[in-house]
Coordinates of C-alpha atoms in Angstrom, one line a residue:
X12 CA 181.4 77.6 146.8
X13 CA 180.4 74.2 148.7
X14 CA 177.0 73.7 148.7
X15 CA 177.1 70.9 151.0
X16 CA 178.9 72.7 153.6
X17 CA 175.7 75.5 153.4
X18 CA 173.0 72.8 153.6
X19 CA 174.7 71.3 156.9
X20 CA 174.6 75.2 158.3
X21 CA 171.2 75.4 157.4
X22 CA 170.2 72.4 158.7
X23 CA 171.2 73.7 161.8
X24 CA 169.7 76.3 162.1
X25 CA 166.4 74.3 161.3
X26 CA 167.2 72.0 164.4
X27 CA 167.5 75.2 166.2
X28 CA 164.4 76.8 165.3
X29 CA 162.2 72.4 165.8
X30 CA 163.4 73.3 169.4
X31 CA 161.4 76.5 169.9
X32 CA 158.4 74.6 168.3
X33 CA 158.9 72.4 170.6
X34 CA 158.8 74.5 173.7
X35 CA 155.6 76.0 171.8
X36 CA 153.8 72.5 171.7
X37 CA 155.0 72.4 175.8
X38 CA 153.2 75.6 176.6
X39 CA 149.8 74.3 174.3
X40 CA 150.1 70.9 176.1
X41 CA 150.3 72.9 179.9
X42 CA 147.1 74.8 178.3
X43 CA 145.0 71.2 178.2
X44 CA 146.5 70.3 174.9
X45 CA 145.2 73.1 173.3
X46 CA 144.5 73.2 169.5
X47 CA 147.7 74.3 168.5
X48 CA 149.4 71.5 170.4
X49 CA 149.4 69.0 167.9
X50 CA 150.1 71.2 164.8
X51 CA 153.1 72.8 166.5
X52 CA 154.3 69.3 167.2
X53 CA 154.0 67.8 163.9
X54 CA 155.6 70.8 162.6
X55 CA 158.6 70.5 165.6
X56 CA 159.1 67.2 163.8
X57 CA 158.7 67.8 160.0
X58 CA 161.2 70.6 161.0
X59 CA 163.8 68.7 162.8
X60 CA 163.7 66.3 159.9
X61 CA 164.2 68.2 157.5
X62 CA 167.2 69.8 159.5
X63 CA 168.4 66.6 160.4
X64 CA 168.8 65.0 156.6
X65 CA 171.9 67.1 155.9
X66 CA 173.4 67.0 158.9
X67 CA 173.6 63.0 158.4
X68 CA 174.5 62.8 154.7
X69 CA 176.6 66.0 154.5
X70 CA 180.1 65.8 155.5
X71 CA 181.3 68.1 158.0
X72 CA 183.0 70.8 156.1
X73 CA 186.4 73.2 157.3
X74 CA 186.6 76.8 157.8
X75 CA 183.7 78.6 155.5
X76 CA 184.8 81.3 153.2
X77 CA 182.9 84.9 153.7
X78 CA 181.0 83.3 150.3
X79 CA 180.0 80.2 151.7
X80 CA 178.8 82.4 155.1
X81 CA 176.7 84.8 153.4
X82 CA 174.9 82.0 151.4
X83 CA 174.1 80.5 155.1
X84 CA 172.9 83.6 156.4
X85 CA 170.3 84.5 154.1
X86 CA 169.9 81.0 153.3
X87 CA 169.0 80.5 157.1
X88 CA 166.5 83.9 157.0
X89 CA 164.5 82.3 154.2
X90 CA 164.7 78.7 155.4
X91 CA 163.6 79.8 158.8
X92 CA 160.6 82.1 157.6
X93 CA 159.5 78.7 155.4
X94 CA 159.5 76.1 158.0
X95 CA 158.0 78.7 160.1
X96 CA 154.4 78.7 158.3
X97 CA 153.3 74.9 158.9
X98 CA 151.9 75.1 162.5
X99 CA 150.0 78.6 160.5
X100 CA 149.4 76.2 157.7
X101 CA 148.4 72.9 159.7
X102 CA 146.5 75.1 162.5
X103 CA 144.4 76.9 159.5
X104 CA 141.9 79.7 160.5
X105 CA 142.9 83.3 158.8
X106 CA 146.2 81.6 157.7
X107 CA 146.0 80.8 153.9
X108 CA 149.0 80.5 152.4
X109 CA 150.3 83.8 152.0
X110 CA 148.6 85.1 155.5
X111 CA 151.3 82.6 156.7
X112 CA 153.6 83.6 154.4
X113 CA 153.4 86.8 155.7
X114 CA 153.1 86.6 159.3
X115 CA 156.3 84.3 159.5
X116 CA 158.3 86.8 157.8
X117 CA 156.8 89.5 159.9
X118 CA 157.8 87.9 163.1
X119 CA 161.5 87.3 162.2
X120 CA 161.9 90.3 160.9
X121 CA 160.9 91.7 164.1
X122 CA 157.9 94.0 161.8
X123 CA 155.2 92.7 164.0
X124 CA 152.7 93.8 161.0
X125 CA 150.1 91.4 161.3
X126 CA 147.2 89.8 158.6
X127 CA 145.1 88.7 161.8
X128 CA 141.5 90.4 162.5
X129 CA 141.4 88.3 166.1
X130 CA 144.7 87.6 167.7
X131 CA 143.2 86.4 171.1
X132 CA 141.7 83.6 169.2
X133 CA 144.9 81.8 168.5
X134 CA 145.5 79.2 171.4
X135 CA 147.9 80.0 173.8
X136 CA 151.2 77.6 172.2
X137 CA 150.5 79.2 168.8
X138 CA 150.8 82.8 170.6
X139 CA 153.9 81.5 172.2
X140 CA 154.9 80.4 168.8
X141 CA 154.5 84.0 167.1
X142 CA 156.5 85.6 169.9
X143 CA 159.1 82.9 169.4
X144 CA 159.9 83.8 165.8
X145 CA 160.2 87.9 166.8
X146 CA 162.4 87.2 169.6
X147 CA 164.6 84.7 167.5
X148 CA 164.3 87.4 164.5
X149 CA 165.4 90.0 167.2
X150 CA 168.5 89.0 167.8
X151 CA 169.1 87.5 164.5
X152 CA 168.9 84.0 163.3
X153 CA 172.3 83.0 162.7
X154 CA 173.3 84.9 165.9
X155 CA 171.0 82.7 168.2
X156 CA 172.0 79.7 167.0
X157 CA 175.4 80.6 167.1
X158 CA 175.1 80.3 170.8
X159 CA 173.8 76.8 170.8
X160 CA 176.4 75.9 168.4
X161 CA 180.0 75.9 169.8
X162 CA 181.6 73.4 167.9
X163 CA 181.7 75.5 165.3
X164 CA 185.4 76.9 165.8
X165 CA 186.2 80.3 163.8
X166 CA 183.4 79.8 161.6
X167 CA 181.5 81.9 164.0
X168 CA 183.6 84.6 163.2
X169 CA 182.6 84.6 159.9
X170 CA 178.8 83.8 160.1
X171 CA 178.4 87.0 162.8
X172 CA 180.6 89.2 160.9
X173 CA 177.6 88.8 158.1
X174 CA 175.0 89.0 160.1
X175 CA 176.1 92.1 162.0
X176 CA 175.5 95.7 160.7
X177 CA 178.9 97.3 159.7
X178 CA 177.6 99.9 161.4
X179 CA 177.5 98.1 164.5
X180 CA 181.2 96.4 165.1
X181 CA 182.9 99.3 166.1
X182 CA 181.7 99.7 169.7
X183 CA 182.4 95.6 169.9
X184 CA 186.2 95.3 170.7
X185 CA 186.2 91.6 171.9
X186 CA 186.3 88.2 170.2
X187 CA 183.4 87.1 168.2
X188 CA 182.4 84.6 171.0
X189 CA 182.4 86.9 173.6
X190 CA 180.5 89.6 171.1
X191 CA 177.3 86.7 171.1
X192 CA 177.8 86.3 174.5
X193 CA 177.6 90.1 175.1
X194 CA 174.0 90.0 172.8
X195 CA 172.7 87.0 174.6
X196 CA 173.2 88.4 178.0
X197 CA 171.9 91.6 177.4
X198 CA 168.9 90.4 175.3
X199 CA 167.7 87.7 178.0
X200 CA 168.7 89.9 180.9
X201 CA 166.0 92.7 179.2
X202 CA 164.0 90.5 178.7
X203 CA 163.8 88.9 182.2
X204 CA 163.9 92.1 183.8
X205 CA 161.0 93.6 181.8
X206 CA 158.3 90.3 181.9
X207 CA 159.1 90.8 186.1
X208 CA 158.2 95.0 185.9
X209 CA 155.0 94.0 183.3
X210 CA 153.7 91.4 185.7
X211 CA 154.4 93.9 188.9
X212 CA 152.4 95.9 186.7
X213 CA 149.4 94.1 186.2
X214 CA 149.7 91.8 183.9
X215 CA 149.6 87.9 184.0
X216 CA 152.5 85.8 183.9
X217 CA 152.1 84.8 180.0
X218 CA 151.0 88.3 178.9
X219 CA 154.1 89.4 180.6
X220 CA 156.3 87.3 178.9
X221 CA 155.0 87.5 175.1
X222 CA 155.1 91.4 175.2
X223 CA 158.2 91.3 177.2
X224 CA 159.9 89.2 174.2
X225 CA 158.0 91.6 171.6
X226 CA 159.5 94.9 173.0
X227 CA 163.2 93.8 173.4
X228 CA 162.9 92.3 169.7
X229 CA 161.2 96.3 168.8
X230 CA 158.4 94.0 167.5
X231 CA 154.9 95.3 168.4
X232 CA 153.2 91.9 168.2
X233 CA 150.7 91.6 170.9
X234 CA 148.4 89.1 172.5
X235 CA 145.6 91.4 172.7
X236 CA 143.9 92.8 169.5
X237 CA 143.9 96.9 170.3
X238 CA 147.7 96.1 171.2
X239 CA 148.8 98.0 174.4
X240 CA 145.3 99.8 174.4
X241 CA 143.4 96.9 175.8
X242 CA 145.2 97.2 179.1
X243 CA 144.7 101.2 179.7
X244 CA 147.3 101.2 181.8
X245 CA 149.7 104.1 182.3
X246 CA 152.4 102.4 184.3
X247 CA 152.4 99.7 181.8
X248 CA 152.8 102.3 179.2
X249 CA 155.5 103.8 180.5
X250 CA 157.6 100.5 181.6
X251 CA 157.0 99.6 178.0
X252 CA 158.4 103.1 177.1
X253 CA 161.3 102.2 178.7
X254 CA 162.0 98.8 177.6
X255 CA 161.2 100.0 174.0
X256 CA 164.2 103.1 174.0
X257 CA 166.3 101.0 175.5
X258 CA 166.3 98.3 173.3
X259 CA 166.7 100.5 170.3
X260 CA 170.6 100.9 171.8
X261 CA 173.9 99.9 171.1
X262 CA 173.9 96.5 173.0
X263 CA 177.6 95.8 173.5
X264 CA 177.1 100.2 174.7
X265 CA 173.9 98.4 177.5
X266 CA 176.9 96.1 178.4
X267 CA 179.5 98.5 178.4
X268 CA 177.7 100.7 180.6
X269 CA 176.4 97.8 183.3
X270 CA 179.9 96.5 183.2
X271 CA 181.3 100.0 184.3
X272 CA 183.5 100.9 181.0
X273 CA 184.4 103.3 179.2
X274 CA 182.7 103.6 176.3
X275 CA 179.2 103.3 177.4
X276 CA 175.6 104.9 176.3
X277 CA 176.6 108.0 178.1
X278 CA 179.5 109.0 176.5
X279 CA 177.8 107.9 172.7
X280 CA 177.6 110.4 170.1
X281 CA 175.0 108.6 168.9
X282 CA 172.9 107.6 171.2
X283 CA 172.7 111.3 172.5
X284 CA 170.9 112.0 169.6
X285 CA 169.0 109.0 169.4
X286 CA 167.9 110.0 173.1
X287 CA 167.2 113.6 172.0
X288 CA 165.5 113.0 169.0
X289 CA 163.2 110.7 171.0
X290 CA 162.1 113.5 173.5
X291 CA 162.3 116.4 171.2
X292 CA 160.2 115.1 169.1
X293 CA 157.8 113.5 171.7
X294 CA 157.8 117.0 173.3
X295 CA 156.1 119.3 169.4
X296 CA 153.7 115.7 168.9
X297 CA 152.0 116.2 172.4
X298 CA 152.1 120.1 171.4
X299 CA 150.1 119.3 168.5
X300 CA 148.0 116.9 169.6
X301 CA 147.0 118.9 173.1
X302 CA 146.3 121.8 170.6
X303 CA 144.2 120.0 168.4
X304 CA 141.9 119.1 171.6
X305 CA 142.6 115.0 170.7
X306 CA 143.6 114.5 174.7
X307 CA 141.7 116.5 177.4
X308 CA 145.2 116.8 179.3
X309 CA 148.8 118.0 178.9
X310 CA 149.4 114.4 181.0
X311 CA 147.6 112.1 179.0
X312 CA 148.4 114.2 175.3
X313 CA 152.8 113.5 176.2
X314 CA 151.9 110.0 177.6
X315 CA 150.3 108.6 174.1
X316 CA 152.6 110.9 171.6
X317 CA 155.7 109.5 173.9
X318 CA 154.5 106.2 173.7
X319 CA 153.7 106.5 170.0
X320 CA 156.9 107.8 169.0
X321 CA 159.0 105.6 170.9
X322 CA 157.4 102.7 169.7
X323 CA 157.8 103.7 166.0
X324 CA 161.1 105.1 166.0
X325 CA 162.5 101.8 167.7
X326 CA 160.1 100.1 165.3
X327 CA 158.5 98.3 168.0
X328 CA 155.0 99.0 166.4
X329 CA 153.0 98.3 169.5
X330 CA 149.9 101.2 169.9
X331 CA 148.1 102.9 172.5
X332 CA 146.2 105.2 170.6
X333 CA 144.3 105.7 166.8
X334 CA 147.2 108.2 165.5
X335 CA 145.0 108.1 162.4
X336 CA 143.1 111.1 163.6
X337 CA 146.4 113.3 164.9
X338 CA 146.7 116.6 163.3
X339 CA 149.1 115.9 159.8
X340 CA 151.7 117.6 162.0
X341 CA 152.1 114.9 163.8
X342 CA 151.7 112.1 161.4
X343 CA 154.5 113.7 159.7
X344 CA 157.1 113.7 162.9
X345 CA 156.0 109.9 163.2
X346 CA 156.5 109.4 159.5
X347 CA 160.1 110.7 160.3
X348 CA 160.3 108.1 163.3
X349 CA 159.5 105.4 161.1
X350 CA 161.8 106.2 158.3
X351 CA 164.7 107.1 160.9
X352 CA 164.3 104.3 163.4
X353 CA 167.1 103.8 166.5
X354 CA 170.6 102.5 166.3
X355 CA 173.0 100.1 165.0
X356 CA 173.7 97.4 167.1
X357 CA 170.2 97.3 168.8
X358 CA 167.1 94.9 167.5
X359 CA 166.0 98.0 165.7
X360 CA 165.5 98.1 161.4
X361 CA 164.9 101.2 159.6
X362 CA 167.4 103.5 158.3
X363 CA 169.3 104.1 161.5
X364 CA 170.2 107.1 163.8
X365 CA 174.0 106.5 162.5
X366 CA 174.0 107.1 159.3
X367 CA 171.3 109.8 159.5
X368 CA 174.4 111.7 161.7
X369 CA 177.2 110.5 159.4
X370 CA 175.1 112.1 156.2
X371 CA 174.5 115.3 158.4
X372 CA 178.5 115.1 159.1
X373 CA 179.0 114.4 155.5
X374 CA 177.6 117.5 154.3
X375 CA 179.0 119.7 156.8
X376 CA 182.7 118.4 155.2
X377 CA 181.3 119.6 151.6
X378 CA 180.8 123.0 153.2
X379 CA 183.9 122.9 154.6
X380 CA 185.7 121.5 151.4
X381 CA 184.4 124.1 149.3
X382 CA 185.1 126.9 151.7
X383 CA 188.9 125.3 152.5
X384 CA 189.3 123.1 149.0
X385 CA 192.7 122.1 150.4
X386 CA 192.0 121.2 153.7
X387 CA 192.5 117.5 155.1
X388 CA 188.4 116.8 156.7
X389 CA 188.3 113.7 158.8
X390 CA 184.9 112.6 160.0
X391 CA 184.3 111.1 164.0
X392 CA 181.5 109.1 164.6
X393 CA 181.5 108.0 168.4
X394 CA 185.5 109.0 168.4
X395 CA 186.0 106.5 165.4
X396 CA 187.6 108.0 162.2
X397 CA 184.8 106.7 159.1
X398 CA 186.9 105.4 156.0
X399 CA 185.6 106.9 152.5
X400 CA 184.1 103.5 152.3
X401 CA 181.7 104.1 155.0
X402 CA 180.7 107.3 153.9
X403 CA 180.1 105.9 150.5
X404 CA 178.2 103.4 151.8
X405 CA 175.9 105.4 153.5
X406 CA 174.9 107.4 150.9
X407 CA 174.4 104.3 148.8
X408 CA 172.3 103.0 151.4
X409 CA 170.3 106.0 152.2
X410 CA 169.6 106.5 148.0
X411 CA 168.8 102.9 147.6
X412 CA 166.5 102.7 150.7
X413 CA 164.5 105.6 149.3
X414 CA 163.9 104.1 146.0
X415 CA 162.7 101.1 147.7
X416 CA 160.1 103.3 148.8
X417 CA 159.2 105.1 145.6
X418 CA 159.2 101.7 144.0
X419 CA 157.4 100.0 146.9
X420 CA 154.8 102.4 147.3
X421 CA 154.4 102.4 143.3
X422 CA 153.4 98.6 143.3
X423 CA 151.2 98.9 146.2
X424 CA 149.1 101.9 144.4
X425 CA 149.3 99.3 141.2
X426 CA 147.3 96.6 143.4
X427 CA 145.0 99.5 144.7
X428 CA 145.7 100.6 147.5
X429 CA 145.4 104.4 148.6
X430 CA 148.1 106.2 148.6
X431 CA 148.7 107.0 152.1
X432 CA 148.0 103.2 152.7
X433 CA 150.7 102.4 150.1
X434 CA 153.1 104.9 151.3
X435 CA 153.4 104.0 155.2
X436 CA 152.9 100.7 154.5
X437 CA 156.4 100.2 152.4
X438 CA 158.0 102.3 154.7
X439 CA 156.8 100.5 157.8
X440 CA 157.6 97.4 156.4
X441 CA 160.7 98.4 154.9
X442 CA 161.8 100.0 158.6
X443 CA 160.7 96.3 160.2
X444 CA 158.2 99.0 161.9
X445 CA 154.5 97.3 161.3
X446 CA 152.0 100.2 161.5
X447 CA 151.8 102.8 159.0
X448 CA 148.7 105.0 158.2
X449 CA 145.5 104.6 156.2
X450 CA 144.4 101.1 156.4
X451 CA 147.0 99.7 158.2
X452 CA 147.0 102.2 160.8
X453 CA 148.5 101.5 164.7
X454 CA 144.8 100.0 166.0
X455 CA 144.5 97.7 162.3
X456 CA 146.4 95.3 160.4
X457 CA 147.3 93.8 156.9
X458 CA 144.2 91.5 156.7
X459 CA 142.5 94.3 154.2
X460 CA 145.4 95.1 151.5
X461 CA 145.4 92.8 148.5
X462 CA 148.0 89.1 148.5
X463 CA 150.0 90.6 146.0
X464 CA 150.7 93.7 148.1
X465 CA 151.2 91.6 150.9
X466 CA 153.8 89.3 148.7
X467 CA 155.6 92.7 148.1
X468 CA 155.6 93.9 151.7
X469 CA 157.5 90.3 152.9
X470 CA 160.1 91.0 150.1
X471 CA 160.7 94.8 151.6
X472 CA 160.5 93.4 155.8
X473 CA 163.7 91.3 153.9
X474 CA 165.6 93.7 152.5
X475 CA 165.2 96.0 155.4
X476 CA 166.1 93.3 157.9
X477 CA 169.2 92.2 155.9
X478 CA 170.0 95.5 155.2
X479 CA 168.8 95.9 151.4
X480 CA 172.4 94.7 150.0
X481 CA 172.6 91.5 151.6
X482 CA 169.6 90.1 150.0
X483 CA 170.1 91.9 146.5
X484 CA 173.1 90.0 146.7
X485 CA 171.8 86.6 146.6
X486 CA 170.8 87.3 143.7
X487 CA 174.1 88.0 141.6
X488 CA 176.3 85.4 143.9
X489 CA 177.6 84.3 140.8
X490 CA 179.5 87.4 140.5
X491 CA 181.6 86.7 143.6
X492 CA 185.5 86.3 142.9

């Protein structure tokens, strides 16, 4: 592997990443040169020179090999989550060291957990700032800068084929090129559509904008500290309702469909259920909670559990209400939202609405295999035969990703935390979700739980953003032929 050739990547992507901070320090500077505006600009520039140095003394390397790509792509995640915590770091207030730490990860991971007790007192170009990294994070690091980088050649071919899920690619039958073109126009386009509808709404230009950004990356972060609360608004709610199940979908399916082809969100096996298991489930939480006397109306009880589920089964995270106090019922459907989460190909973590359908398919073909041993079983997902080696790795996945969870919430009882605290919290984390139950509840935040439980919760918003294996395998790179 040629190092050189992953430090010039890299580098990059830092350059990539000194722009945004840039833009950040433009929106502090239009605010009266707020307090952020010179700590986002030193950190534009400590950024961009740090890029910069490999790009001058590092040759310009040929085609990468799928080695030399995957050490760029979580080489880039890391990189970009460091760099990411000096205007934190340089601004100060809550953010010590690991409060940086951890809200940089959070945002590129697209979590949206947060360690702050008073968001609305961070100046307007560090707010900008925050829903910068989530909406970099949301369409994925390498990918973004992929789009600002077309000298590349068929490198990009190798670098998106790294970053996207497996489980994505097979409702993407262009060129690599046009594939980031297809996520770039579908991400702004959301995301212009959506600020417009938020500031028809009620909301002012900026707000608009930020939470916007936040919903289309299925963030959560928010410019107001009781999150979508503060604004009590129930056309708000539902426009965000809408942006929020939307962006948990196939994107190259959102194209597909505007474009008028084929193979769009209507005719998806997957997204039916994704779709069904959002209402279905939205549908026995207002049951619940109406029956429980939490909401004095069937209206206003379907309007929060809707909005609640939604937002944590897209792992948005955002929060209208205290789901603390909901009947155990219906924690445990969102429990189920959280660990199930939307669909490949979306800005969505979590487990994934695919593979929870191909394990359901998987054990209908047991059935079948043991009632017809010699019968030839072929499983369909979306009209796509699945190799063994998808199968496989599903089941891998879904194993490994609840160990994670038995291990993660192990460590955070170990640092003392309760263990409903501990429990949601990995799993939040670990589904790029951000609210759990206990102390970090929808209305709360990380600030409470001990650093070293907040150390481990940046390590699972990794794995779960990188899809468990891809950062494991950092670690035994040495093993690669």
């Amino acid at each position: 592997m040629r190092l050189n050739v992953v430090l010039r990547y890299v580098g990059l992507v830092m350059l990539f990443i000194a722009m945004f901070m840039l833009v950040s320090a433009g929106i502090s500077y239009l605010n009266d040169v707020d307090s952020a505006f010179y700590p986002l600009l030193l950190s534009s520039m400590l950024t961009a020179l740090l890029g910069a140095f490999p790009m001058i003394f590092v040759e310009r390397g040929e085609q990468i090999s799928t080695k030399e790509g995957f050490c760029i792509v979580v080489g880039s995640w890391l990189v970009a989550c460091l760099v990411s915590m000096f205007p934190y770091l340089i601004w100060g207030g809550e953010f010590t060291l690991i409060n940086a730490w951890f809200e940089s990860v959070s945002g590129y991971t697209t979590t949206g957990a947060s360690i702050l007790t008073d968001v609305e007192a961070l100046p307007r170009g560090l707010q900008f700032w925050r829903f910068s990294t989530t909406w970099i994070g949301g369409m994925g690091v390498v990918m973004f800068a992929l789009v600002v980088l077309p000298t590349i050649g068929r490198s990009k071919m190798t670098l998106s084929n790294v970053e996207l899920s497996s489980l994505a690619k097979d409702n993407y039958q262009y060129r690599t090129q046009i594939i980031v073109q297809i996520l770039m126009v579908v991400y702004v386009g959301l995301t212009v559509i959506f600020t417009v509808l938020l500031k028809l709404a009620g909301m002012n230009w900026f707000d608009a904008l930020c939470h916007s950004m936040s919903a289309c990356a299925t963030s959560g972060f928010s410019t107001k500290n009781a999150s979508i609360a503060f604004f009590n608004s129930p056309m708000i709610d539902t426009i965000l309702i809408f942006a929020m199940g939307i962006a948990g979908m196939h994107f190259g399916l959102i194209y597909a469909t505007v474009t008028g082809k084929r193979n769009n969100i209507f005719r998806s096996e997957v997204t039916r259920w994704y779709v069904g298991i959002l209402l279905v489930c939205s549908i026995l939480i207002t049951i619940s909670i109406y029956a429980a006397d939490i909401y004095p109306t069937l209206g206003s009880a379907f309007r929060h559990a809707t909005f609640q589920f939604f937002s944590l089964m897209t792992t948005t995270g955002y929060a209208t209400a205290d789901s603390n106090v909901w009947p155990p019922f219906a924690i445990m459907i969102l429990i189920f939202g959280t660990i199930l989460c939307a669909c490949a190909g979306s800005t969505s973590g979590g487990m994934k609405t695919n593979r929870l359908l191909l394990a359901g398919k998987t054990i209908k073909m047991q059935l079948k295999r043991q009632q017809h041993p010699n019968a030839v079983i072929r499983i369909k997902l979306d009209g796509v035969i699945q190799d063994d080696a998808v199968i496989y790795g599903v089941e891998i996945f879904i194993v490994t990703y609840m160990l994670i969870i038995f291990s993660g919430t192990l460590f955070g009882t170990l640092c003392g935390m309760d263990l409903l605290t501990s429990f949601s919290a990995t799993i939040a984390c670990l589904g790029n979700v951000g609210p759990g139950f206990g102390e970090v509840y929808s209305l709360g935040n990380y600030a409470g739980i001990p650093a070293a439980a907040k150390g481990m919760c940046t390590l699972v918003m990794l794995l779960g953003r990188l899809e468990i294996f891809g950062l494991i395998q950092l670690f035994f790179i040495k093993w690669w032929k």
